[in-house]
CSV table of C-alpha atoms and ligand atoms in Angstrom, one decimal:
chain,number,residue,atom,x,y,z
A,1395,UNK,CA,0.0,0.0,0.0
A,1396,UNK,CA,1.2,3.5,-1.0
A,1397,UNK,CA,1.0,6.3,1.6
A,1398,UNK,CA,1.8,10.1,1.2
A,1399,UNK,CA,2.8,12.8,4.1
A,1400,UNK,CA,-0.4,15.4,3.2
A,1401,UNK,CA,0.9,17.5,6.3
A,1402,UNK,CA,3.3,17.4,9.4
A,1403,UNK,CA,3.8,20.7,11.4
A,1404,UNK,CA,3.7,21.9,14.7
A,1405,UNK,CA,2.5,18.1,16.1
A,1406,UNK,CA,-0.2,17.7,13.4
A,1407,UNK,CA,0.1,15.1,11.1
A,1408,UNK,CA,-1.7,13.7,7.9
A,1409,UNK,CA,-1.1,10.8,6.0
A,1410,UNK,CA,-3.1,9.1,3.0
A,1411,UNK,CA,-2.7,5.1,2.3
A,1412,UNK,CA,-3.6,4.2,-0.8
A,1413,UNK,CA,-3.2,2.4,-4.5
A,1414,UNK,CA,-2.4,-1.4,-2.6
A,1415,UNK,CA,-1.0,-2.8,-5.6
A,1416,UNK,CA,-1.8,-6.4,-4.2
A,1417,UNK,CA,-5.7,-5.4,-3.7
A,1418,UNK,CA,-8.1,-7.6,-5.5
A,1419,UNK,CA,-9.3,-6.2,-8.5
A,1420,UNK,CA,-12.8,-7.1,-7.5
A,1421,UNK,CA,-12.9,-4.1,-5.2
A,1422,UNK,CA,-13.1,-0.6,-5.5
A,1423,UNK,CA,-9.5,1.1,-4.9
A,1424,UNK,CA,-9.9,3.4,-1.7
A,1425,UNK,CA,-7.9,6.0,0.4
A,1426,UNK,CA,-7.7,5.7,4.0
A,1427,UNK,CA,-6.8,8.7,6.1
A,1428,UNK,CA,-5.0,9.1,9.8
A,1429,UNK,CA,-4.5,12.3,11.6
A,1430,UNK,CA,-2.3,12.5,14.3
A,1431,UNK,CA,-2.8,15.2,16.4
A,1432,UNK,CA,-1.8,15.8,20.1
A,1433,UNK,CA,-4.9,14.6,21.7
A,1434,UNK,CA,-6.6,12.6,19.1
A,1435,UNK,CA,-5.5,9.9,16.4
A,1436,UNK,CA,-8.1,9.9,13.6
A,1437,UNK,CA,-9.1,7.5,10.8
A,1438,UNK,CA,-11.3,9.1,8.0
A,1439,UNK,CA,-13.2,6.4,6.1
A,1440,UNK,CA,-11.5,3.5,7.6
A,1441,UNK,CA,-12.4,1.0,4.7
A,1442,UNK,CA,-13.9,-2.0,3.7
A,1443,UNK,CA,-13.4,-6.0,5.6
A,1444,UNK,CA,-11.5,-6.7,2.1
A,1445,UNK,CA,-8.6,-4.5,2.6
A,1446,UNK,CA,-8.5,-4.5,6.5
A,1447,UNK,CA,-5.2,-6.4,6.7
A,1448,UNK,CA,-3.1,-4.2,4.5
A,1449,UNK,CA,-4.6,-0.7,6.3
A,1450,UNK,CA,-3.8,-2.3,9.2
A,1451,UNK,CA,-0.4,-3.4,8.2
A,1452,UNK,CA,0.0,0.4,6.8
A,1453,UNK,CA,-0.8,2.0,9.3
A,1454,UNK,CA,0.8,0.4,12.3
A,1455,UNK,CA,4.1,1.0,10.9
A,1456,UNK,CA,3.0,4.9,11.6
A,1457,UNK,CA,1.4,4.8,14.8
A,1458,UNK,CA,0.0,1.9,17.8
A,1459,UNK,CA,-3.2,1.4,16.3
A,1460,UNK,CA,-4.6,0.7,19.6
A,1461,UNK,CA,-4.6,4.1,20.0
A,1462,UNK,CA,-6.9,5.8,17.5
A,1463,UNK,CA,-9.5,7.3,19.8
A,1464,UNK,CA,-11.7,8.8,16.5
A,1465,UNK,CA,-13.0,7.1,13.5
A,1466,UNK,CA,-15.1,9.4,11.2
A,1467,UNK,CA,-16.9,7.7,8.4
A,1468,UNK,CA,-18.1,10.1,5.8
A,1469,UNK,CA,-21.3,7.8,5.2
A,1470,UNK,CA,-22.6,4.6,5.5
A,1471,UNK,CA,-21.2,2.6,2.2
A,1472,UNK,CA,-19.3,-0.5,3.1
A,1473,UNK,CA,-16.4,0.7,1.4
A,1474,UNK,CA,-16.0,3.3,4.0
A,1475,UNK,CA,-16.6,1.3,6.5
A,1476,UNK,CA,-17.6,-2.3,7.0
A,1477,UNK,CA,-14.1,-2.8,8.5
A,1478,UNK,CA,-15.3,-1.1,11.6
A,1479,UNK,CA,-16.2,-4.1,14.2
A,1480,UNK,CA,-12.5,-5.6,13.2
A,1481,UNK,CA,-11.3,-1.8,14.0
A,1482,UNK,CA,-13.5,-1.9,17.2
A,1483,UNK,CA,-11.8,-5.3,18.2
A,1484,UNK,CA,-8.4,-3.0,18.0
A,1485,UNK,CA,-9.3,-0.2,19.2
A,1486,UNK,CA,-11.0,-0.3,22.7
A,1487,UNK,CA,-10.9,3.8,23.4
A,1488,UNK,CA,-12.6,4.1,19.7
A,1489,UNK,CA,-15.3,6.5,18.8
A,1490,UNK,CA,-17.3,6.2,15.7
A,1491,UNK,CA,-18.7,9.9,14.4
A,1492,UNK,CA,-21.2,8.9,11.3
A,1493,UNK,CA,-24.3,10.7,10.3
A,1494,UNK,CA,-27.1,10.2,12.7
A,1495,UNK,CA,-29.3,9.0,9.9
A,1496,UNK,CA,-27.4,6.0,9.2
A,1497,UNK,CA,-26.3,5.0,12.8
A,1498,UNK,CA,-29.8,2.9,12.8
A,1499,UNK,CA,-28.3,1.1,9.8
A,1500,UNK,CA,-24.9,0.9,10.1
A,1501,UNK,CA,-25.7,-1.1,13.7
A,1502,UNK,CA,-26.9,-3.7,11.6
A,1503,UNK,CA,-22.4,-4.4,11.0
A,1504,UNK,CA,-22.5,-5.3,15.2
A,1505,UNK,CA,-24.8,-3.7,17.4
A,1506,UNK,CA,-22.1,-4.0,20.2
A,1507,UNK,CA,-20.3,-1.1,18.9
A,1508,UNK,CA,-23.8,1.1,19.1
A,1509,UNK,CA,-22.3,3.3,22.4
A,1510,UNK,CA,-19.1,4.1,20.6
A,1511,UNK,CA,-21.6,6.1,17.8
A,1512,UNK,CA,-21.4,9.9,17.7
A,1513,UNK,CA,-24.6,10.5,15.5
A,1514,UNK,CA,-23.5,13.6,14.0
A,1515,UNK,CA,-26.4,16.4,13.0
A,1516,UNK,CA,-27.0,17.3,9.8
A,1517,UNK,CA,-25.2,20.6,10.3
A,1518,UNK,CA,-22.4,19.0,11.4
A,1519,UNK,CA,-19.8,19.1,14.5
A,1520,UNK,CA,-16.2,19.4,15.8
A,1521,UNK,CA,-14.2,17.3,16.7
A,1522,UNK,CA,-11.0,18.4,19.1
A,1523,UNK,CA,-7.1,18.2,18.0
A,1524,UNK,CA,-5.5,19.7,21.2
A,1525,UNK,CA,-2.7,21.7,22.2
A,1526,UNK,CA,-3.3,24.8,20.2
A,1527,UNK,CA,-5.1,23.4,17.1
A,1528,UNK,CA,-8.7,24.2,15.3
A,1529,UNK,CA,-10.8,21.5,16.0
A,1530,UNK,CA,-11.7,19.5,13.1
A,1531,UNK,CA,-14.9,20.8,11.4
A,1532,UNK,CA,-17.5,18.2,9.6
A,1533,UNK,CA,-19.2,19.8,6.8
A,1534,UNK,CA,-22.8,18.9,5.3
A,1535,UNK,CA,-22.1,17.1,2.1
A,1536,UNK,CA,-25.8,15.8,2.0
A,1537,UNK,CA,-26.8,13.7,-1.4
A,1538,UNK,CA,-23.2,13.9,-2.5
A,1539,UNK,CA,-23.7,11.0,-2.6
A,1540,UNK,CA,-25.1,9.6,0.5
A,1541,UNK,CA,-28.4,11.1,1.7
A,1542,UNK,CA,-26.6,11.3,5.1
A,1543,UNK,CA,-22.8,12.6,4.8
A,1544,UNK,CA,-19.7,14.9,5.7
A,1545,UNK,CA,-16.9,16.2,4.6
A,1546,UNK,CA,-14.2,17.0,7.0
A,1547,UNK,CA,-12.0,20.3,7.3
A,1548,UNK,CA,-9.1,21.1,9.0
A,1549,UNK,CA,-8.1,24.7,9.4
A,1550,UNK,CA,-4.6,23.8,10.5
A,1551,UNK,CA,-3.7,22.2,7.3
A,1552,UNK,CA,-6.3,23.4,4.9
A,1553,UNK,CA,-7.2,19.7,4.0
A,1554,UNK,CA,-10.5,19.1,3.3
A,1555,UNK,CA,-11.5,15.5,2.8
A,1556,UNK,CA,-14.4,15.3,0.6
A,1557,UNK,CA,-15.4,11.2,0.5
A,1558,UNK,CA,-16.9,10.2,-2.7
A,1559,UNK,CA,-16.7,14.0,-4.0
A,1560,UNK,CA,-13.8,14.4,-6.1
A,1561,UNK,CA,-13.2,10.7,-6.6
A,1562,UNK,CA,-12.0,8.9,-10.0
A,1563,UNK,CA,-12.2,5.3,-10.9
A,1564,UNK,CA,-8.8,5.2,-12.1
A,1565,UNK,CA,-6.8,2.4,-13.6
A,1566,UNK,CA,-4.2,0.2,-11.7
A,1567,UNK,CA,-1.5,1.8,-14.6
A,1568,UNK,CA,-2.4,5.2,-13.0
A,1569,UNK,CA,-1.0,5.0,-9.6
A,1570,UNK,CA,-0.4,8.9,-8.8
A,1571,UNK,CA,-1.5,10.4,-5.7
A,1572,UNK,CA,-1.6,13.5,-6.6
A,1573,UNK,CA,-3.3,14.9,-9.9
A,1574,UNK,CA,-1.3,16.5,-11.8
A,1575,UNK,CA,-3.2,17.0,-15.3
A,1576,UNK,CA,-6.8,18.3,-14.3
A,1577,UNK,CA,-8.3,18.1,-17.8
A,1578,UNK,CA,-6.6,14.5,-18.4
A,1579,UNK,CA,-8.0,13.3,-15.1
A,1580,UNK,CA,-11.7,14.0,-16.0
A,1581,UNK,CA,-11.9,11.2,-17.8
A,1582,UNK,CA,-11.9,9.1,-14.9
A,1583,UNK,CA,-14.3,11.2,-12.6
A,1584,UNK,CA,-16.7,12.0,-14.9
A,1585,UNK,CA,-19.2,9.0,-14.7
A,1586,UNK,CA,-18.7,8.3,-11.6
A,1587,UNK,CA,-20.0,12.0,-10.7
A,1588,UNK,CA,-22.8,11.6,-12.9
A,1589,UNK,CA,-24.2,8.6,-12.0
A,1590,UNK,CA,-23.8,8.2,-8.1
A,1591,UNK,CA,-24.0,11.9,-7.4
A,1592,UNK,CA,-28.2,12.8,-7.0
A,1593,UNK,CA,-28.9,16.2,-6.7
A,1594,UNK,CA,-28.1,19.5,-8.9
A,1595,UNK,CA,-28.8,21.3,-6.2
A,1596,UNK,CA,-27.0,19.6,-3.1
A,1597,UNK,CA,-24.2,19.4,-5.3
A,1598,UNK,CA,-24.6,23.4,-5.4
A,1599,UNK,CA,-25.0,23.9,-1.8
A,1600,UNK,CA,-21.6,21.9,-1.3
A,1601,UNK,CA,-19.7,24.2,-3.4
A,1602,UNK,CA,-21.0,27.1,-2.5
A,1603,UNK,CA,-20.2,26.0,1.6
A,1604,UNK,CA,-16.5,25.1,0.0
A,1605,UNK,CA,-15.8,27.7,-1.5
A,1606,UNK,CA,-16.2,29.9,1.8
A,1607,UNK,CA,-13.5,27.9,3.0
A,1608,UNK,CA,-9.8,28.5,2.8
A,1609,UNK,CA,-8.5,24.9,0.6
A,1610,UNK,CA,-4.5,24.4,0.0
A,1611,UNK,CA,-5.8,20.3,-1.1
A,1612,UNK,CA,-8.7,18.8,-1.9
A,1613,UNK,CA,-8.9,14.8,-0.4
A,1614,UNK,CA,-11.0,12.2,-2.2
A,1615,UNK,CA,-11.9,8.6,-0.5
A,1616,UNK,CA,-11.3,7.2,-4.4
A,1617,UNK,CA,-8.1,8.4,-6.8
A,1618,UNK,CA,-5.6,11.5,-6.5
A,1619,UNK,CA,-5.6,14.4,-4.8
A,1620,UNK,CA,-6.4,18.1,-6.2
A,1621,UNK,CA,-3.9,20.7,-4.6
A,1622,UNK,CA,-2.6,24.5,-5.4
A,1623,UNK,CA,-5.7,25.4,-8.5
A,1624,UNK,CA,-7.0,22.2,-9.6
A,1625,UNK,CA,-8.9,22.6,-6.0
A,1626,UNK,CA,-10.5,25.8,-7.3
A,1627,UNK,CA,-10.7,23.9,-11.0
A,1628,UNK,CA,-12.6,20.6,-9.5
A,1629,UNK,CA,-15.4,23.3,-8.1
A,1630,UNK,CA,-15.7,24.7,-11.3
A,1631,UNK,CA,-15.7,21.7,-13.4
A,1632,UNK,CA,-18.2,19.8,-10.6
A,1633,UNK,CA,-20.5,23.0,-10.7
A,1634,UNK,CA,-20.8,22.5,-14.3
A,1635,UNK,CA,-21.5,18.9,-14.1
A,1636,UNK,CA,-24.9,18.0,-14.5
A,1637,UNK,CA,-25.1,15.1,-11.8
A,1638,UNK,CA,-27.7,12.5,-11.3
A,1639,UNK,CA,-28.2,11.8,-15.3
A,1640,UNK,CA,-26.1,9.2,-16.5
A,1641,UNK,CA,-29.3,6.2,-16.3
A,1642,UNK,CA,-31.2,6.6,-19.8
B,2969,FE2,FE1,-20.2,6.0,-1.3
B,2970,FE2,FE1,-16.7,5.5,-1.9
């Protein structure tokens, strides 16, 4: 599994693992995100059962995995999460923020892990770094895709993770991190924007609440990253996206 430094400075650290190059090709190629923070060791969108083994294996050559106190999961899709109960197994201390309108369903992956949930509103909440950081920030990303779902910002580092927003379907061959032809890259977010992205107008809202933020990179939970201008490009080429339209 690949991994990239997004961000380390003044004891805040973000790392992406991705692009497992001994993944199955039956399932969906995913990033997994930890921040390391002076109070708090989060995972964003922890993953799927499937690739549980190598995140793990990634990850603990980073940090004790016992240790991560947070897990934030954009939404309820098993690629973001169905590895939880083996995480809670790990991870004693473990919280589990998720949209409060899935926590109902997600329950249904072990019920035992119910009073580790921190439904999340839809207007979203913080969640605390320590020592003199910004807290963490989850952002209403509803219907993009998921009926109930977040994206995360961090002030600190500018590093918005937007989940399934900003993801490609790119092929094995193409194993940057980091995009850095915007109008070649298209090609591999278009249908996937079209088809599992609902709403014109959701999709608007989420701009418009991004663009009021202050973005250095822009974090997908599928492909590369956008960073510097193709952040600002990727809102203007999503904006003019019609979304929900690619079924006959
Ligand atoms: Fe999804
Ligand atoms: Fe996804």
């Amino acid at each position: 599994m690949r991994k990239l430094i997004l961000h380390d400075e003044g004891g805040l650290r973000w790392t992406v693992y991705g692009r497992d190059p001994e993944r199955s090709d039956k399932v969906i190629d995913t990033n997994e995100y930890l921040i390391s923070s002076p109070d708090n060791l989060v995972m964003l969108d922890p993953g799927g059962t499937e690739i549980f083994p190598a995140v793990v294996a990634a990850v603990s050559e980073d940090i004790d995995v016992g240790a991560v106190k947070t897990f934030v999961c954009s939404h309820q899709d098993p690629d973001i999460m169905s590895s939880l109960p083996l995480w809670m197994g790990l991870c004693p201390e473990a919280r589990i923020y998720l949209p409060w309108l899935w926590s109902g369903f997600v329950a249904h992956f072990g019920h035992e892990y119910v009073d580790r949930f921190v439904p999340v509103p839809d207007e979203g909440c913080a969640i605390p770094l320590g020592g003199s950081l910004a807290d963490l920030r989850l952002i209403p990303a509803h219907y993009c895709h998921s009926s109930g779902n977040f994206s995360v910002y961090d002030p600190n580092s500018r590093l918005l993770f937007s989940g399934d927003i900003g993801a490609a379907l790119m092929p094995d061959s193409q194993s940057e991190l980091v995009v850095t032809d915007f109008a070649a890259h298209v090609r591999y977010m278009e249908g996937f924007h079209r088809r599992w992205m609902p709403s014109n107008r959701a999709k608007q809202r989420w701009i418009e609440r991004v663009r009021e933020l202050d973005v250095a990179r822009l974090c997908p939970q599928h492909g590369a990253l956008f960073e510097g201008e193709d952040v600002g490009r990727f809102l203007d080429w999503f904006e003019k996206l019609e979304v929900g339209s690619a079924v006959a």
